[in-house]
mmCIF file of C-alpha atoms in Angstrom:
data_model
loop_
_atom_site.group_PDB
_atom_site.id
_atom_site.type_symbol
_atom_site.label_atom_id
_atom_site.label_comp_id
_atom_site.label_asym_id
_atom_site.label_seq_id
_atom_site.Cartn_x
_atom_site.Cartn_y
_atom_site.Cartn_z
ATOM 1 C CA UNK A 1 0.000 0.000 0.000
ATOM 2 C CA UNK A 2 1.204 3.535 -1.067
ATOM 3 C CA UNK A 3 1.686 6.005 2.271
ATOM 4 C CA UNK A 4 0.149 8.653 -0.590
ATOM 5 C CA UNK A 5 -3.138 6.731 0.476
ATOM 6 C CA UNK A 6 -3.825 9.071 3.229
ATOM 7 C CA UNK A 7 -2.192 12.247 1.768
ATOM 8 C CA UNK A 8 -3.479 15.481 3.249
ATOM 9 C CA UNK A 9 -5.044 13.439 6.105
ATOM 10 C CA UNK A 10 -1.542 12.176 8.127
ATOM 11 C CA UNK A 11 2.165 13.005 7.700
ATOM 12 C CA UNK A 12 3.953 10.467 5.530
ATOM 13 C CA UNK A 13 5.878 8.535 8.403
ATOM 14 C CA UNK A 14 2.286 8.390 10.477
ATOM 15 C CA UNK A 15 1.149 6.526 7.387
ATOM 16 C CA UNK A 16 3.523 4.151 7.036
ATOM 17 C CA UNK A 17 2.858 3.592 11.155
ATOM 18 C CA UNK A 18 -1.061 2.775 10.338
ATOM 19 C CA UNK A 19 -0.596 1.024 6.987
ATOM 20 C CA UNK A 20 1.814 -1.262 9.151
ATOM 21 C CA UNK A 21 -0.518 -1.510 11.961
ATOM 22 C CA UNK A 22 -3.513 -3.283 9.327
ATOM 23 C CA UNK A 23 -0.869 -6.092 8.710
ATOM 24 C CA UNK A 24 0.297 -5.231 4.974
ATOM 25 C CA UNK A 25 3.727 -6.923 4.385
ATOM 26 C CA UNK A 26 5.574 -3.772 2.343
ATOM 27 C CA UNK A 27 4.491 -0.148 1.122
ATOM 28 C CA UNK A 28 5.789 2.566 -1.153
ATOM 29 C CA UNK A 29 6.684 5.321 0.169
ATOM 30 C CA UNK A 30 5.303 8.632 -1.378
ATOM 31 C CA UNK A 31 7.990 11.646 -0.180
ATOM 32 C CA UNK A 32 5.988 14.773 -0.547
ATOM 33 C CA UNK A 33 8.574 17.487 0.446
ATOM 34 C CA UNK A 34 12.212 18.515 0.240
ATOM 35 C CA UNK A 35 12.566 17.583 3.681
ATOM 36 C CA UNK A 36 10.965 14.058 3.229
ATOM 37 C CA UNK A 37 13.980 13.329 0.706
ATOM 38 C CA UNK A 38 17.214 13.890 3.469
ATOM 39 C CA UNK A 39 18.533 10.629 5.062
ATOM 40 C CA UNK A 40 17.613 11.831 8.558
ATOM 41 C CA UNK A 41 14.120 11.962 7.710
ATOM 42 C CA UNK A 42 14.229 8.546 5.992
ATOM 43 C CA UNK A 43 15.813 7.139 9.538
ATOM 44 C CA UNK A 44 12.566 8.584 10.905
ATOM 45 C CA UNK A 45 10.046 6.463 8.518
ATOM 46 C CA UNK A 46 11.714 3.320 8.534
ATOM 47 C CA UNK A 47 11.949 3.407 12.496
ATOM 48 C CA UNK A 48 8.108 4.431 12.041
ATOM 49 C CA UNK A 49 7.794 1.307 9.572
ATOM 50 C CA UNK A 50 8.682 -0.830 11.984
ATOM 51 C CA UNK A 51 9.113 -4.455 9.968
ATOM 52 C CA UNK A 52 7.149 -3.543 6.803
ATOM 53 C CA UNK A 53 9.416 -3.285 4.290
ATOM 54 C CA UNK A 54 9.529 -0.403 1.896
ATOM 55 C CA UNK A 55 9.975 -1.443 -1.220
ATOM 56 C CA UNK A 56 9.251 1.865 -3.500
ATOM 57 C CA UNK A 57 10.264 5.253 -3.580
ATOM 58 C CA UNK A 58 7.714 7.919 -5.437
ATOM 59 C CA UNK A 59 8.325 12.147 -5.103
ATOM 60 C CA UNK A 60 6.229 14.635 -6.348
ATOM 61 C CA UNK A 61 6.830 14.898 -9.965
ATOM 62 C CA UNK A 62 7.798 19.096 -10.106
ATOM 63 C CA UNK A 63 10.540 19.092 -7.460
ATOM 64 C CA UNK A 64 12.974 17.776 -10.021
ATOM 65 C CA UNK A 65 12.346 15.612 -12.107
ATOM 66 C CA UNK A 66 11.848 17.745 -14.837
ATOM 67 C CA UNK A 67 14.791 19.514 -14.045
ATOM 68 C CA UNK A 68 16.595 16.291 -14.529
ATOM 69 C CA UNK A 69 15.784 17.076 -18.287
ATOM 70 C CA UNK A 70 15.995 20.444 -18.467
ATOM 71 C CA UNK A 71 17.882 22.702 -20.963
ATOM 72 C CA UNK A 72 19.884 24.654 -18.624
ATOM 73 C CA UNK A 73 23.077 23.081 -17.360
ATOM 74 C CA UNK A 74 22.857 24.558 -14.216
ATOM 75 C CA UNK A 75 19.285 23.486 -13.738
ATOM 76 C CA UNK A 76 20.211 19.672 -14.490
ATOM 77 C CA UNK A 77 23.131 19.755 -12.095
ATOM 78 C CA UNK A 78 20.650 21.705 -9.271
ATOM 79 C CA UNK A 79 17.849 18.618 -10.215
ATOM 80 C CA UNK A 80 20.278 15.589 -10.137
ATOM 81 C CA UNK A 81 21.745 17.209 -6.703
ATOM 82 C CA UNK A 82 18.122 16.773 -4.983
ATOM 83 C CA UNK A 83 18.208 13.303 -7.113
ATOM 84 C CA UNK A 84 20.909 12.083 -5.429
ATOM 85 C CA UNK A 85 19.886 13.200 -2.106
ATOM 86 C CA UNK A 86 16.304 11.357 -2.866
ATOM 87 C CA UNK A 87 18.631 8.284 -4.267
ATOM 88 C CA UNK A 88 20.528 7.950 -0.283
ATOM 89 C CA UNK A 89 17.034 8.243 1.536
ATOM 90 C CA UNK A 90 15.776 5.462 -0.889
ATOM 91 C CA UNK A 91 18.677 2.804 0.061
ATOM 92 C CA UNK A 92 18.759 3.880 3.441
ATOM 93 C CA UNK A 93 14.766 2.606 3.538
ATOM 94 C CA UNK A 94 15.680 -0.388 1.579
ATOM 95 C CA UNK A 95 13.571 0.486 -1.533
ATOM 96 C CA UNK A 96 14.514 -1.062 -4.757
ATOM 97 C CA UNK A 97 12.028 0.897 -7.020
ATOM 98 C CA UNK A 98 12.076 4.519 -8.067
ATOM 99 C CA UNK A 99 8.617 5.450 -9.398
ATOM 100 C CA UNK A 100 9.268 8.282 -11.653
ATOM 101 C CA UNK A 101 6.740 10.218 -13.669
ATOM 102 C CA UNK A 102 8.993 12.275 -15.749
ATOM 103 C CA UNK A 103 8.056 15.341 -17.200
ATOM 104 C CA UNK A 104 4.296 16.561 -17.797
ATOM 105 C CA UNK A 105 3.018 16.684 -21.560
ATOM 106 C CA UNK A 106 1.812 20.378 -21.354
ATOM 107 C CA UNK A 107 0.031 21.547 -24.294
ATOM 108 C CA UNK A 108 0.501 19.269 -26.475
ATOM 109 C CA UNK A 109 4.937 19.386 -25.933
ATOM 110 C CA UNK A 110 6.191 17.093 -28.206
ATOM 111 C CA UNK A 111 10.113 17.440 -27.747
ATOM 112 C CA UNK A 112 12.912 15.296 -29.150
ATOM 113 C CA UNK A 113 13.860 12.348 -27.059
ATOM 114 C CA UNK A 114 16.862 12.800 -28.732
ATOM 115 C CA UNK A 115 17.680 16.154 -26.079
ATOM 116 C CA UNK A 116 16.913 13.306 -22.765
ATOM 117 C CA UNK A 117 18.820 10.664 -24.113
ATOM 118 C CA UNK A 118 22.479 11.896 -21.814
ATOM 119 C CA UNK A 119 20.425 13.268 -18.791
ATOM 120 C CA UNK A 120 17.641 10.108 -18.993
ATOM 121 C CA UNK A 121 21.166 8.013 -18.930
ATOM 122 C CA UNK A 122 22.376 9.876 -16.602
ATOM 123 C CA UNK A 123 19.579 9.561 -14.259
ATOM 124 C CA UNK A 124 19.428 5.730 -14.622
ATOM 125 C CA UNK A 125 23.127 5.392 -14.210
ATOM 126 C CA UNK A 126 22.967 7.203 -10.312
ATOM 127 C CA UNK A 127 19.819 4.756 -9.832
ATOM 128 C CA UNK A 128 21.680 1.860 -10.404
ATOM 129 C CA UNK A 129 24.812 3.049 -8.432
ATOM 130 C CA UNK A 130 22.802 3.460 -5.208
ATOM 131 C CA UNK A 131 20.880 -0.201 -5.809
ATOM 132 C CA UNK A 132 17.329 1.204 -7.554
ATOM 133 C CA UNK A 133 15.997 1.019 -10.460
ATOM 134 C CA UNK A 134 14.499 3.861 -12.174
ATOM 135 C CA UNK A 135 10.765 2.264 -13.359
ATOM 136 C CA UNK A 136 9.211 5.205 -15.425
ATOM 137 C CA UNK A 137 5.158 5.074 -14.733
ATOM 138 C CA UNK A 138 2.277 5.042 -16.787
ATOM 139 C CA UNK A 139 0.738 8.546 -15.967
ATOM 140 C CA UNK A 140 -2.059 9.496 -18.511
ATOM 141 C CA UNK A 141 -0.603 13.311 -18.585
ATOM 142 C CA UNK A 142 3.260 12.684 -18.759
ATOM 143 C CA UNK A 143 4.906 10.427 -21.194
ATOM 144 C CA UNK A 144 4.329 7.260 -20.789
ATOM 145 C CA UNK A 145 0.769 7.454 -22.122
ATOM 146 C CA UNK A 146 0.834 5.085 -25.209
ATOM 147 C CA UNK A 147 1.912 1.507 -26.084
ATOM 148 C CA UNK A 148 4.108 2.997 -28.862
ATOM 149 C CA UNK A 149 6.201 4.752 -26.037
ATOM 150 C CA UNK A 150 6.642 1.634 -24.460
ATOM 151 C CA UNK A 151 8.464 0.834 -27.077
ATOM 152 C CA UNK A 152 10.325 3.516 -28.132
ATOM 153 C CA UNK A 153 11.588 3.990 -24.049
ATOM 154 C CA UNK A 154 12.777 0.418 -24.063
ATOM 155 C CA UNK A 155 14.637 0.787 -27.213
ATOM 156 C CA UNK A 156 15.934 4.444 -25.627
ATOM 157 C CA UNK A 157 17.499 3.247 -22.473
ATOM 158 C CA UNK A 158 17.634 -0.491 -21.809
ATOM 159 C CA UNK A 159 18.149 -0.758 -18.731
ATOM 160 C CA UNK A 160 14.870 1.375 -17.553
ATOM 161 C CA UNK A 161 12.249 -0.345 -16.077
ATOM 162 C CA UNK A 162 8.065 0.424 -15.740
ATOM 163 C CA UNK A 163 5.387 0.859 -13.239
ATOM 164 C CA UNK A 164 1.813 0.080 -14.615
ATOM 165 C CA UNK A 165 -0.663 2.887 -12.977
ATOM 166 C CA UNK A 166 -3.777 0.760 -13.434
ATOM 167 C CA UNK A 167 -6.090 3.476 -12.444
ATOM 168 C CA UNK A 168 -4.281 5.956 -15.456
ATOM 169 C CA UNK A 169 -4.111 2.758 -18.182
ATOM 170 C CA UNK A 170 -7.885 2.541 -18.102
ATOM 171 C CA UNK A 171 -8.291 6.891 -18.069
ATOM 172 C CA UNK A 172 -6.296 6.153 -21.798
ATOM 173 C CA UNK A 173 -8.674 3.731 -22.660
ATOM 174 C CA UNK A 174 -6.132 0.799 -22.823
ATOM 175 C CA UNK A 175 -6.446 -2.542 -20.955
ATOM 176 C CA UNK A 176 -3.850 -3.265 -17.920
ATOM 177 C CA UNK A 177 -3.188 -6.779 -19.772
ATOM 178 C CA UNK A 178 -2.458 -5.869 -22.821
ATOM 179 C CA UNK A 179 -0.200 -3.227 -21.437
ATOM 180 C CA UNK A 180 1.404 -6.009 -18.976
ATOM 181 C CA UNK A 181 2.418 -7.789 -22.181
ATOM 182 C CA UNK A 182 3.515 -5.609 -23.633
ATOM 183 C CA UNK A 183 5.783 -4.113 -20.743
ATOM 184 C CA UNK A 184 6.743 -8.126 -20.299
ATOM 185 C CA UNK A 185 10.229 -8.695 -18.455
ATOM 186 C CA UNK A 186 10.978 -4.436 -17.971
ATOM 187 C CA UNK A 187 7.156 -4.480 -15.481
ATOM 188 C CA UNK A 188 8.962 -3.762 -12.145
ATOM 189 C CA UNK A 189 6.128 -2.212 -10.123
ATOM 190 C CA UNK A 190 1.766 -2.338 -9.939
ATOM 191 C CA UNK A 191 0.160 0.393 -9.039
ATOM 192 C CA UNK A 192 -3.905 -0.668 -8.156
ATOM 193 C CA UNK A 193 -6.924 1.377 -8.178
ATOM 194 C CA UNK A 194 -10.295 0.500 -9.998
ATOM 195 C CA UNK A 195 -13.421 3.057 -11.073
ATOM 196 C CA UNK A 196 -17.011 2.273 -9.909
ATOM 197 C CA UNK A 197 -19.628 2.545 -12.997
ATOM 198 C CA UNK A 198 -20.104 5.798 -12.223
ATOM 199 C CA UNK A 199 -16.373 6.694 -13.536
ATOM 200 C CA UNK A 200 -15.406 7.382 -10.042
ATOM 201 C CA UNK A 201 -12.527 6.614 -8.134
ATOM 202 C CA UNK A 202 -12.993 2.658 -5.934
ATOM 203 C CA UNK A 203 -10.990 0.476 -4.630
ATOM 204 C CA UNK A 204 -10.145 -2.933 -5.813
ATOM 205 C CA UNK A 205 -12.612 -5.111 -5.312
ATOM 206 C CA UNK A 206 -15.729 -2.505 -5.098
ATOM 207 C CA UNK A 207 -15.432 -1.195 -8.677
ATOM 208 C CA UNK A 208 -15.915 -2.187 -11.747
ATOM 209 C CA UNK A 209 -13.799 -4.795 -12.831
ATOM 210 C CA UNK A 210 -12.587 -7.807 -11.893
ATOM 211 C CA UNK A 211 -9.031 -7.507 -13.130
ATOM 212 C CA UNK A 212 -8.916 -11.588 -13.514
ATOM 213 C CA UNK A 213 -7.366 -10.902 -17.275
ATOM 214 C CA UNK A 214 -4.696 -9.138 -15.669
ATOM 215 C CA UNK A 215 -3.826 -11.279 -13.087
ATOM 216 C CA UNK A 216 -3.268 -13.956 -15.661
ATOM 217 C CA UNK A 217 -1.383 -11.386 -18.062
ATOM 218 C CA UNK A 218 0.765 -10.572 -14.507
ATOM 219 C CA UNK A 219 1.487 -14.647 -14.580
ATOM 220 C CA UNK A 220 2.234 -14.760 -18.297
ATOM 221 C CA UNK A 221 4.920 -12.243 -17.992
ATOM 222 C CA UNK A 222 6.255 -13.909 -14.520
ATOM 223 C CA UNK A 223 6.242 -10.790 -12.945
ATOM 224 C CA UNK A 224 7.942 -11.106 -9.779
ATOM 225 C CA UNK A 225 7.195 -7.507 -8.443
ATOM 226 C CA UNK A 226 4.963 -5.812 -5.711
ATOM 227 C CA UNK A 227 1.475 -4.871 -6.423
ATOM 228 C CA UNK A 228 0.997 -1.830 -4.209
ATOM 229 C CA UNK A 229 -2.738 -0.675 -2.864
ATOM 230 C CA UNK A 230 -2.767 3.578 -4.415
ATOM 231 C CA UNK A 231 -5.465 5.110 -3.505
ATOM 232 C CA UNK A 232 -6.436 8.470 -2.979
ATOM 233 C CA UNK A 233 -7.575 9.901 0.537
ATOM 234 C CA UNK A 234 -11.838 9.727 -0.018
ATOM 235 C CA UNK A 235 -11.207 6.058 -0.750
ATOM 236 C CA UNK A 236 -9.603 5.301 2.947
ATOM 237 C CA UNK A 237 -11.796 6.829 5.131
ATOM 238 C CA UNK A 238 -13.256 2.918 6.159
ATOM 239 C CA UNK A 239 -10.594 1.203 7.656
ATOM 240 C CA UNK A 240 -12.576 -1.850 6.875
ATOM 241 C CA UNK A 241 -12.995 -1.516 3.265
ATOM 242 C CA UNK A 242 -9.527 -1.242 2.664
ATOM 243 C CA UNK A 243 -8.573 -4.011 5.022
ATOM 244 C CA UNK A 244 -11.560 -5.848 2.731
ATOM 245 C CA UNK A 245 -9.703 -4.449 -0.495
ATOM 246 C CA UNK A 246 -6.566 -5.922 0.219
ATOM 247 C CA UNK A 247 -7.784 -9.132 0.878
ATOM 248 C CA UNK A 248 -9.721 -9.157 -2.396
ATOM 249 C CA UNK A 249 -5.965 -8.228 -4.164
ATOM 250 C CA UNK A 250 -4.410 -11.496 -2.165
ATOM 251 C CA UNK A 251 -7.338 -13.761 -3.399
ATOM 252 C CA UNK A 252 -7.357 -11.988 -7.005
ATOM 253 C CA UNK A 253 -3.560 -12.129 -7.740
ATOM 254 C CA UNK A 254 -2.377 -15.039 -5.602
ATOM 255 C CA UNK A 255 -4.759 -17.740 -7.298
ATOM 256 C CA UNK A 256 -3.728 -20.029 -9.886
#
């Protein structure tokens, strides 16, 4: 389960301490601030952790990571300085995934991928150094918004890996499966959140699908990842229904 889960409600460490507390066996953690990103406050959520492991890292997308990209040298250097701070806090909590959105697609930006390739290696290089892998997410208004770019990434900069955003697959109008093969070996990370008929926000289990094609896709591809719990705030106000929601992901994507 994501500590974004009860954003705006609880302080990032205080939701690792409840998501613990309901028995779930390893979270991501969201880091929301500057602060959030120094060592000494990573000391503070793992000790707040307590056993659960923390397997994913995630920031908020316009501290730097467009910066990492950016066409001023002195901007770069200034984004992959906070990178690298973020990168220490991440291996200090013993996360192995960097969730990274990239930069948003404002306005219809189409620039040359040509201009990331050095920084994008760059980026993935420090990563790897530190024991993470960067896994670039689907995110309906960034990037990664298209099977084609799936492709064209993974032919970019081998080594990078993917998180599937369920929730954002289906607002493109493309089905988790199909974008689970096509993702195959590079899927490092699950991101789970349904919609209710309605074309609301629900959590697994109480919307609208069943996800039983993706499960098998998930098996197909012998993904060997975590599938983390992400939803937003109004969905975890009933303790119960997400304990219920979580136990309808274990029955969903541990069957056979």
């Amino acid at each position: 389960m994501s500590t974004a889960a009860y954003y705006g409600r609880m302080e990032t460490e205080e939701s690792a301490a409840l998501i613990a507390s309901l028995g779930v066996p390893c979270c991501e953690a969201f880091l929301q601030t500057e602060s959030e990103y120094l060592p000494s406050f990573g000391l503070k959520l793992r000790q707040m952790a307590g056993g659960m492991n923390v397997v994913s890292v995630h920031n908020r997308t316009f501290h730097f990571e467009s910066d990492l990209l950016g066409q001023s040298p002195r901007q770069r250097a200034d984004g992959f300085l906070m990178l690298e701070t973020f990168l220490q806090t991440a291996q200090l909590l013993g996360a192995h995934v960097y969730v990274y959105h990239g930069p948003p697609r404002l306005r219809g930006a189409n620039p040359t991928l040509d201009r990331w390739q050095p920084f994008m290696e760059e980026a993935i290089a420090r990563c790897k150094a530190r024991g993470v892998r960067l896994c670039w997410e689907t995110v309906s208004w960034a990037w990664l918004n298209s099977m084609e770019r799936i492709d064209e990434f993974a032919r970019r900069w081998p080594e990078v890996g993917f998180t599937l955003d369920v929730k954002q697959v289906m607002e493109l109008g493309l089905d988790p499966a199909r974008v689970a093969e096509r993702m195959g070996e590079r899927l490092c990370h699950v991101h789970m959140l349904d919609y209710d008929e309605n074309g609301r926000h629900a959590l697994p289990g109480r919307g609208s699908s069943d996800f039983r094609a993706f499960s098998k896709a998930l098996r197909a591809v012998e993904y060997q990842g975590d599938i983390i719990l992400e939803p937003y705030a109004g969905q975890t106000e009933d303790t119960g229904e997400v304990l219920r929601s979580l136990e309808w992901l274990r029955e969903t994507f541990h069957s056979e």
